[in-house]
Each structure stands twice: as C-alpha cells, then as structure tokens.
PDB file of C-alpha atoms in Angstrom:
ATOM      1  CA  UNK A   1     105.890  37.005  83.981  1.00  0.00           C
ATOM      2  CA  UNK A   2     104.270  39.886  85.919  1.00  0.00           C
ATOM      3  CA  UNK A   3     106.829  41.834  87.967  1.00  0.00           C
ATOM      4  CA  UNK A   4     106.648  44.740  90.413  1.00  0.00           C
ATOM      5  CA  UNK A   5     109.624  46.778  91.865  1.00  0.00           C
ATOM      6  CA  UNK A   6     109.335  49.471  94.431  1.00  0.00           C
ATOM      7  CA  UNK A   7     111.711  52.328  95.358  1.00  0.00           C
ATOM      8  CA  UNK A   8     113.069  53.487  97.659  1.00  0.00           C
ATOM      9  CA  UNK A   9     113.470  50.378  99.763  1.00  0.00           C
ATOM     10  CA  UNK A  10     113.249  52.591 102.844  1.00  0.00           C
ATOM     11  CA  UNK A  11     112.474  56.281 103.389  1.00  0.00           C
ATOM     12  CA  UNK A  12     112.848  58.403 106.409  1.00  0.00           C
ATOM     13  CA  UNK A  13     110.987  61.876 106.520  1.00  0.00           C
ATOM     14  CA  UNK A  14     110.470  64.490 108.987  1.00  0.00           C
ATOM     15  CA  UNK A  15     106.948  65.180 109.889  1.00  0.00           C
ATOM     16  CA  UNK A  16     105.474  67.576 107.326  1.00  0.00           C
ATOM     17  CA  UNK A  17     108.079  66.656 104.723  1.00  0.00           C
ATOM     18  CA  UNK A  18     106.123  65.605 101.591  1.00  0.00           C
ATOM     19  CA  UNK A  19     107.650  62.795  99.278  1.00  0.00           C
ATOM     20  CA  UNK A  20     106.695  60.078  96.760  1.00  0.00           C
ATOM     21  CA  UNK A  21     107.040  56.403  96.674  1.00  0.00           C
ATOM     22  CA  UNK A  22     107.452  54.626  93.240  1.00  0.00           C
ATOM     23  CA  UNK A  23     106.047  51.440  91.919  1.00  0.00           C
ATOM     24  CA  UNK A  24     107.216  50.154  88.678  1.00  0.00           C
ATOM     25  CA  UNK A  25     105.549  47.258  86.936  1.00  0.00           C
ATOM     26  CA  UNK A  26     105.667  44.825  84.059  1.00  0.00           C
ATOM     27  CA  UNK A  27     102.408  43.141  83.272  1.00  0.00           C
ATOM     28  CA  UNK A  28     100.596  41.580  80.408  1.00  0.00           C
ATOM     29  CA  UNK A  29      97.116  43.317  80.351  1.00  0.00           C
ATOM     30  CA  UNK A  30      96.905  45.281  83.547  1.00  0.00           C
ATOM     31  CA  UNK A  31      93.590  44.646  85.221  1.00  0.00           C
ATOM     32  CA  UNK A  32      94.311  46.718  88.335  1.00  0.00           C
ATOM     33  CA  UNK A  33      97.080  48.206  90.438  1.00  0.00           C
ATOM     34  CA  UNK A  34      96.526  48.126  94.155  1.00  0.00           C
ATOM     35  CA  UNK A  35      98.339  50.027  97.097  1.00  0.00           C
ATOM     36  CA  UNK A  36      98.279  48.582 100.636  1.00  0.00           C
ATOM     37  CA  UNK A  37      99.621  49.681 103.891  1.00  0.00           C
ATOM     38  CA  UNK A  38     101.199  47.212 106.396  1.00  0.00           C
ATOM     39  CA  UNK A  39     101.956  47.846 109.971  1.00  0.00           C
ATOM     40  CA  UNK A  40     104.330  45.540 111.783  1.00  0.00           C
ATOM     41  CA  UNK A  41     102.755  42.285 112.796  1.00  0.00           C
ATOM     42  CA  UNK A  42      99.604  42.981 110.865  1.00  0.00           C
ATOM     43  CA  UNK A  43      98.057  41.930 107.444  1.00  0.00           C
ATOM     44  CA  UNK A  44      98.178  44.422 104.544  1.00  0.00           C
ATOM     45  CA  UNK A  45      95.418  47.118 104.700  1.00  0.00           C
ATOM     46  CA  UNK A  46      93.816  48.099 101.331  1.00  0.00           C
ATOM     47  CA  UNK A  47      94.234  51.708 100.405  1.00  0.00           C
ATOM     48  CA  UNK A  48      93.521  52.339  96.643  1.00  0.00           C
ATOM     49  CA  UNK A  49      92.826  50.605  93.356  1.00  0.00           C
ATOM     50  CA  UNK A  50      93.773  52.185  90.013  1.00  0.00           C
ATOM     51  CA  UNK A  51      92.631  50.680  86.702  1.00  0.00           C
ATOM     52  CA  UNK A  52      93.874  52.866  83.910  1.00  0.00           C
ATOM     53  CA  UNK A  53      96.718  55.265  83.041  1.00  0.00           C
ATOM     54  CA  UNK A  54      95.912  58.830  84.097  1.00  0.00           C
ATOM     55  CA  UNK A  55      93.648  57.824  86.924  1.00  0.00           C
ATOM     56  CA  UNK A  56      94.220  59.251  90.463  1.00  0.00           C
ATOM     57  CA  UNK A  57      92.828  58.543  93.848  1.00  0.00           C
ATOM     58  CA  UNK A  58      93.116  60.429  97.125  1.00  0.00           C
ATOM     59  CA  UNK A  59      92.677  59.587 100.729  1.00  0.00           C
ATOM     60  CA  UNK A  60      93.598  62.037 103.470  1.00  0.00           C
ATOM     61  CA  UNK A  61      97.357  62.716 103.062  1.00  0.00           C
ATOM     62  CA  UNK A  62      97.717  60.069 100.327  1.00  0.00           C
ATOM     63  CA  UNK A  63      97.426  60.377  96.649  1.00  0.00           C
ATOM     64  CA  UNK A  64      97.913  57.614  94.123  1.00  0.00           C
ATOM     65  CA  UNK A  65      98.661  58.057  90.523  1.00  0.00           C
ATOM     66  CA  UNK A  66      99.033  55.661  87.550  1.00  0.00           C
ATOM     67  CA  UNK A  67     100.935  55.708  84.171  1.00  0.00           C
ATOM     68  CA  UNK A  68     101.408  52.742  81.732  1.00  0.00           C
ATOM     69  CA  UNK A  69     104.645  51.788  83.526  1.00  0.00           C
ATOM     70  CA  UNK A  70     104.573  52.991  87.040  1.00  0.00           C
ATOM     71  CA  UNK A  71     102.530  54.329  89.923  1.00  0.00           C
ATOM     72  CA  UNK A  72     103.422  56.911  92.586  1.00  0.00           C
ATOM     73  CA  UNK A  73     102.043  57.199  96.091  1.00  0.00           C
ATOM     74  CA  UNK A  74     102.397  60.877  97.110  1.00  0.00           C
ATOM     75  CA  UNK A  75     102.420  61.620 100.739  1.00  0.00           C
ATOM     76  CA  UNK A  76     101.651  65.271 101.707  1.00  0.00           C
ATOM     77  CA  UNK A  77     102.626  66.666 105.087  1.00  0.00           C
ATOM     78  CA  UNK A  78     103.104  63.168 106.645  1.00  0.00           C
ATOM     79  CA  UNK A  79     102.617  62.492 110.264  1.00  0.00           C
ATOM     80  CA  UNK A  80     104.333  59.846 112.345  1.00  0.00           C
ATOM     81  CA  UNK A  81     101.215  57.698 112.192  1.00  0.00           C
ATOM     82  CA  UNK A  82     101.815  57.297 108.490  1.00  0.00           C
ATOM     83  CA  UNK A  83     104.998  55.284 109.304  1.00  0.00           C
ATOM     84  CA  UNK A  84     104.386  51.817 107.885  1.00  0.00           C
ATOM     85  CA  UNK A  85     105.434  49.672 104.824  1.00  0.00           C
ATOM     86  CA  UNK A  86     103.559  50.494 101.691  1.00  0.00           C
ATOM     87  CA  UNK A  87     102.962  47.711  99.168  1.00  0.00           C
ATOM     88  CA  UNK A  88     102.012  47.899  95.549  1.00  0.00           C
ATOM     89  CA  UNK A  89     100.461  44.923  93.683  1.00  0.00           C
ATOM     90  CA  UNK A  90      99.231  44.380  90.285  1.00  0.00           C
ATOM     91  CA  UNK A  91      96.700  42.027  88.774  1.00  0.00           C
ATOM     92  CA  UNK A  92      97.236  41.052  85.184  1.00  0.00           C
ATOM     93  CA  UNK A  93      95.715  38.317  83.071  1.00  0.00           C
ATOM     94  CA  UNK A  94      96.303  35.935  85.880  1.00  0.00           C
ATOM     95  CA  UNK A  95      93.803  36.422  88.724  1.00  0.00           C
ATOM     96  CA  UNK A  96      96.332  36.592  91.554  1.00  0.00           C
ATOM     97  CA  UNK A  97      97.910  39.706  92.876  1.00  0.00           C
ATOM     98  CA  UNK A  98     101.672  40.135  92.291  1.00  0.00           C
ATOM     99  CA  UNK A  99     103.219  42.233  95.039  1.00  0.00           C
ATOM    100  CA  UNK A 100     106.391  44.354  95.175  1.00  0.00           C
ATOM    101  CA  UNK A 101     108.832  44.187  98.114  1.00  0.00           C
ATOM    102  CA  UNK A 102     107.484  47.348  99.721  1.00  0.00           C
ATOM    103  CA  UNK A 103     108.800  50.676 100.898  1.00  0.00           C
ATOM    104  CA  UNK A 104     109.405  51.138 104.577  1.00  0.00           C
ATOM    105  CA  UNK A 105     108.387  54.570 105.533  1.00  0.00           C
ATOM    106  CA  UNK A 106     109.435  56.200 108.842  1.00  0.00           C
ATOM    107  CA  UNK A 107     108.051  59.678 109.617  1.00  0.00           C
ATOM    108  CA  UNK A 108     109.943  61.332 112.464  1.00  0.00           C
ATOM    109  CA  UNK A 109     108.262  63.836 114.874  1.00  0.00           C
TER     110      UNK A 109
ATOM    111  CA  UNK B   1      82.273  38.533 110.099  1.00  0.00           C
ATOM    112  CA  UNK B   2      83.532  41.973 109.817  1.00  0.00           C
ATOM    113  CA  UNK B   3      86.908  41.054 108.286  1.00  0.00           C
ATOM    114  CA  UNK B   4      89.073  38.050 107.334  1.00  0.00           C
ATOM    115  CA  UNK B   5      89.884  35.906 110.310  1.00  0.00           C
ATOM    116  CA  UNK B   6      92.830  33.547 110.482  1.00  0.00           C
ATOM    117  CA  UNK B   7      93.566  31.029 113.124  1.00  0.00           C
ATOM    118  CA  UNK B   8      95.846  30.387 114.919  1.00  0.00           C
ATOM    119  CA  UNK B   9      97.614  33.669 115.016  1.00  0.00           C
ATOM    120  CA  UNK B  10     100.761  31.903 115.884  1.00  0.00           C
ATOM    121  CA  UNK B  11     101.907  28.255 115.445  1.00  0.00           C
ATOM    122  CA  UNK B  12     105.116  26.672 116.558  1.00  0.00           C
ATOM    123  CA  UNK B  13     105.670  23.147 115.282  1.00  0.00           C
ATOM    124  CA  UNK B  14     108.532  20.621 115.052  1.00  0.00           C
ATOM    125  CA  UNK B  15     110.252  19.736 111.808  1.00  0.00           C
ATOM    126  CA  UNK B  16     108.361  16.948 110.045  1.00  0.00           C
ATOM    127  CA  UNK B  17     105.079  17.629 111.675  1.00  0.00           C
ATOM    128  CA  UNK B  18     101.699  18.316 109.862  1.00  0.00           C
ATOM    129  CA  UNK B  19      99.998  21.729 110.276  1.00  0.00           C
ATOM    130  CA  UNK B  20      96.608  23.225 109.333  1.00  0.00           C
ATOM    131  CA  UNK B  21      95.950  26.975 108.985  1.00  0.00           C
ATOM    132  CA  UNK B  22      92.509  28.204 108.844  1.00  0.00           C
ATOM    133  CA  UNK B  23      91.052  31.241 107.028  1.00  0.00           C
ATOM    134  CA  UNK B  24      87.538  32.516 107.478  1.00  0.00           C
ATOM    135  CA  UNK B  25      86.773  35.152 104.672  1.00  0.00           C
ATOM    136  CA  UNK B  26      84.481  38.111 104.652  1.00  0.00           C
ATOM    137  CA  UNK B  27      80.893  36.814 104.184  1.00  0.00           C
ATOM    138  CA  UNK B  28      79.860  36.765 100.531  1.00  0.00           C
ATOM    139  CA  UNK B  29      83.262  37.002  99.179  1.00  0.00           C
ATOM    140  CA  UNK B  30      83.694  34.351  96.429  1.00  0.00           C
ATOM    141  CA  UNK B  31      87.435  34.739  95.761  1.00  0.00           C
ATOM    142  CA  UNK B  32      90.006  33.682  98.381  1.00  0.00           C
ATOM    143  CA  UNK B  33      93.706  33.779  98.226  1.00  0.00           C
ATOM    144  CA  UNK B  34      96.589  32.472 100.224  1.00  0.00           C
ATOM    145  CA  UNK B  35      99.973  34.172 100.362  1.00  0.00           C
ATOM    146  CA  UNK B  36     103.170  33.701 102.196  1.00  0.00           C
ATOM    147  CA  UNK B  37     105.297  36.537 103.489  1.00  0.00           C
ATOM    148  CA  UNK B  38     108.853  36.377 104.775  1.00  0.00           C
ATOM    149  CA  UNK B  39     110.540  39.048 106.774  1.00  0.00           C
ATOM    150  CA  UNK B  40     111.284  42.188 104.741  1.00  0.00           C
ATOM    151  CA  UNK B  41     109.580  40.794 101.609  1.00  0.00           C
ATOM    152  CA  UNK B  42     106.298  41.371  99.865  1.00  0.00           C
ATOM    153  CA  UNK B  43     103.548  38.718 100.006  1.00  0.00           C
ATOM    154  CA  UNK B  44     104.194  35.781  97.644  1.00  0.00           C
ATOM    155  CA  UNK B  45     101.200  34.111  96.034  1.00  0.00           C
ATOM    156  CA  UNK B  46     100.307  30.457  96.862  1.00  0.00           C
ATOM    157  CA  UNK B  47      96.827  29.604  95.646  1.00  0.00           C
ATOM    158  CA  UNK B  48      93.573  31.286  94.583  1.00  0.00           C
ATOM    159  CA  UNK B  49      90.054  29.885  95.002  1.00  0.00           C
ATOM    160  CA  UNK B  50      86.975  30.999  93.023  1.00  0.00           C
ATOM    161  CA  UNK B  51      84.117  29.415  94.958  1.00  0.00           C
ATOM    162  CA  UNK B  52      84.966  25.899  95.998  1.00  0.00           C
ATOM    163  CA  UNK B  53      87.579  25.136  93.291  1.00  0.00           C
ATOM    164  CA  UNK B  54      91.263  26.123  93.151  1.00  0.00           C
ATOM    165  CA  UNK B  55      91.347  28.362  90.129  1.00  0.00           C
ATOM    166  CA  UNK B  56      95.140  28.676  90.322  1.00  0.00           C
ATOM    167  CA  UNK B  57      97.601  26.842  92.426  1.00  0.00           C
ATOM    168  CA  UNK B  58     100.764  27.669  90.535  1.00  0.00           C
ATOM    169  CA  UNK B  59     102.344  29.338  93.552  1.00  0.00           C
ATOM    170  CA  UNK B  60     102.289  26.188  95.848  1.00  0.00           C
ATOM    171  CA  UNK B  61     106.084  25.469  96.286  1.00  0.00           C
ATOM    172  CA  UNK B  62     105.730  21.743  96.291  1.00  0.00           C
ATOM    173  CA  UNK B  63     103.368  18.787  96.985  1.00  0.00           C
ATOM    174  CA  UNK B  64     103.692  19.120 100.749  1.00  0.00           C
ATOM    175  CA  UNK B  65     101.290  22.148 100.366  1.00  0.00           C
ATOM    176  CA  UNK B  66      97.682  21.640  99.864  1.00  0.00           C
ATOM    177  CA  UNK B  67      94.542  23.876 100.339  1.00  0.00           C
ATOM    178  CA  UNK B  68      90.831  23.270 100.273  1.00  0.00           C
ATOM    179  CA  UNK B  69      87.687  25.237 100.355  1.00  0.00           C
ATOM    180  CA  UNK B  70      84.917  22.655 100.455  1.00  0.00           C
ATOM    181  CA  UNK B  71      81.902  24.824 100.900  1.00  0.00           C
ATOM    182  CA  UNK B  72      83.091  28.018  99.152  1.00  0.00           C
ATOM    183  CA  UNK B  73      83.742  29.776 102.471  1.00  0.00           C
ATOM    184  CA  UNK B  74      86.303  28.670 104.996  1.00  0.00           C
ATOM    185  CA  UNK B  75      89.559  27.460 103.624  1.00  0.00           C
ATOM    186  CA  UNK B  76      92.287  25.428 105.185  1.00  0.00           C
ATOM    187  CA  UNK B  77      95.942  25.440 104.110  1.00  0.00           C
ATOM    188  CA  UNK B  78      97.580  22.151 104.896  1.00  0.00           C
ATOM    189  CA  UNK B  79     101.388  21.695 105.127  1.00  0.00           C
ATOM    190  CA  UNK B  80     102.836  18.185 105.451  1.00  0.00           C
ATOM    191  CA  UNK B  81     106.340  17.241 106.654  1.00  0.00           C
ATOM    192  CA  UNK B  82     107.133  20.769 107.598  1.00  0.00           C
ATOM    193  CA  UNK B  83     110.613  22.053 107.089  1.00  0.00           C
ATOM    194  CA  UNK B  84     112.420  24.994 108.787  1.00  0.00           C
ATOM    195  CA  UNK B  85     112.211  26.863 105.390  1.00  0.00           C
ATOM    196  CA  UNK B  86     108.381  26.860 105.758  1.00  0.00           C
ATOM    197  CA  UNK B  87     108.724  29.285 108.556  1.00  0.00           C
ATOM    198  CA  UNK B  88     106.923  32.675 107.456  1.00  0.00           C
ATOM    199  CA  UNK B  89     103.741  34.491 107.941  1.00  0.00           C
ATOM    200  CA  UNK B  90     100.781  32.947 105.982  1.00  0.00           C
ATOM    201  CA  UNK B  91      98.276  35.450 104.919  1.00  0.00           C
ATOM    202  CA  UNK B  92      94.666  34.861 103.678  1.00  0.00           C
ATOM    203  CA  UNK B  93      92.732  37.507 101.601  1.00  0.00           C
ATOM    204  CA  UNK B  94      89.216  37.561 100.149  1.00  0.00           C
ATOM    205  CA  UNK B  95      87.497  39.668  97.603  1.00  0.00           C
ATOM    206  CA  UNK B  96      83.912  40.045  96.211  1.00  0.00           C
ATOM    207  CA  UNK B  97      85.162  38.681  92.792  1.00  0.00           C
ATOM    208  CA  UNK B  98      88.421  38.031  91.100  1.00  0.00           C
ATOM    209  CA  UNK B  99      88.868  41.528  89.693  1.00  0.00           C
ATOM    210  CA  UNK B 100      88.306  43.622  92.796  1.00  0.00           C
ATOM    211  CA  UNK B 101      90.540  44.518  95.730  1.00  0.00           C
ATOM    212  CA  UNK B 102      91.305  41.874  98.223  1.00  0.00           C
ATOM    213  CA  UNK B 103      91.196  42.274 102.026  1.00  0.00           C
ATOM    214  CA  UNK B 104      93.667  40.507 104.224  1.00  0.00           C
ATOM    215  CA  UNK B 105      93.568  38.778 107.533  1.00  0.00           C
ATOM    216  CA  UNK B 106      96.136  39.387 110.215  1.00  0.00           C
ATOM    217  CA  UNK B 107      98.123  36.302 109.194  1.00  0.00           C
ATOM    218  CA  UNK B 108      99.258  33.149 110.852  1.00  0.00           C
ATOM    219  CA  UNK B 109     102.962  33.265 111.977  1.00  0.00           C
ATOM    220  CA  UNK B 110     104.364  29.658 111.469  1.00  0.00           C
ATOM    221  CA  UNK B 111     107.558  28.789 113.076  1.00  0.00           C
ATOM    222  CA  UNK B 112     109.063  25.402 112.324  1.00  0.00           C
ATOM    223  CA  UNK B 113     111.811  24.332 114.855  1.00  0.00           C
TER     224      UNK B 113
END
C-alpha cells in the first residue's frame, strides 16, 4: 500500500528564515511525486511534479528535490504570503494520488 | 472553463437525506478524481474516472456513495442516507491524462446535521 508521511506537522518561521519540509514515501513503482499548496478554505494548488530521483524543480522561493525515499521542499527567505499548508502526494502503479497529512507553515513578519 | 468548478460551495443537509455534489472539470481533461478532506488531514481518495468510466472506485467508503460521469465531462458525486460522519470537504480534481498533475476545485463543504 502506498504511503506518505510529512514532517514537521507544523512549522513557524520568521520572515527571511529559510527551512525545509520533508515528505517521506513508500510506493510500488513511483510514477510521480507532487507538491501542492493549500490555503484555508481553498482547494490544493499545484506547485511541482518530480518524476525521478535527483530531479529538482524551482519556483520563486521554493525548490523541490527528490530521492528514492523522500522529497524536500526548500523555502528560501520566506515571506508571510508563503504561509499555507503544503501537501505532498505520490502516484504509484495505481492511478490515484496518495496524499500526506501536510505541513502547516506560518511565516511571521 | 478556466479551472475546475464545484457546486455548491457549501451544503448543509439533515441526517438521512440524499445529496448531489457537482464537478465541472477543465475542458479537455480526460481524468477526473474525487477526494474527501477532513479538518487537519490530507485529501483522501474516493474515485477516479478516465473518460466516462470509473477506473478505480476503491476509495468509496460504502455503498451509500456513488459517482457518475455520463458524458466524460461533468461528474456528480451522490451520497444516500447521509450520516454526520460524512461531513467533510469534498474535492474534485482533473488532469489531462492519468499520469500528469491534477488541478483541484475549491471544494464543497458538506455538513450533515
């Protein structure tokens, strides 16, 4: 059974304080790993897709990396508007996406 | 449309009633997913459509839940004899094909009282 865990559960940063969020996964035949951002009361917003170990993707202050067992979402010099829940999901041999519980990020001004 | 549209945005119903939740995917997207999300948790898979057929309905919790996508576009999630435990946000997502990223709607918040 495909499984995804995320750590930490919650993270509080000062504006400008860089950090990383972790997504650990167990999947039979990874087809893709996906990062989403979710604001309160909204649906998840797509950020990145990673397909193979060693792959990296960047967007503004965010950078996602992938190994065979985990993915990291690095946040460089975060701003208060980066505050959200960050969700990680994997797609294995099944065609659905299996989500982790998310990391709630708060960036204080 | 520009994005995935879900209606209604909020639904309050009495225990035992029947409800229908609608999802209008991004035009041209063949894959459509339904998820359920409880407070503080990640989305939980319910059902996946490829075209008109349900390719995977293994996430439906019991036979009170049913979903259709008769013309390969709009989908309706139907819940019979609602229970208080069905209260959650129901999310719909669509993707160009089964192995590409999915785009989510805003969700329908269902409250069973």
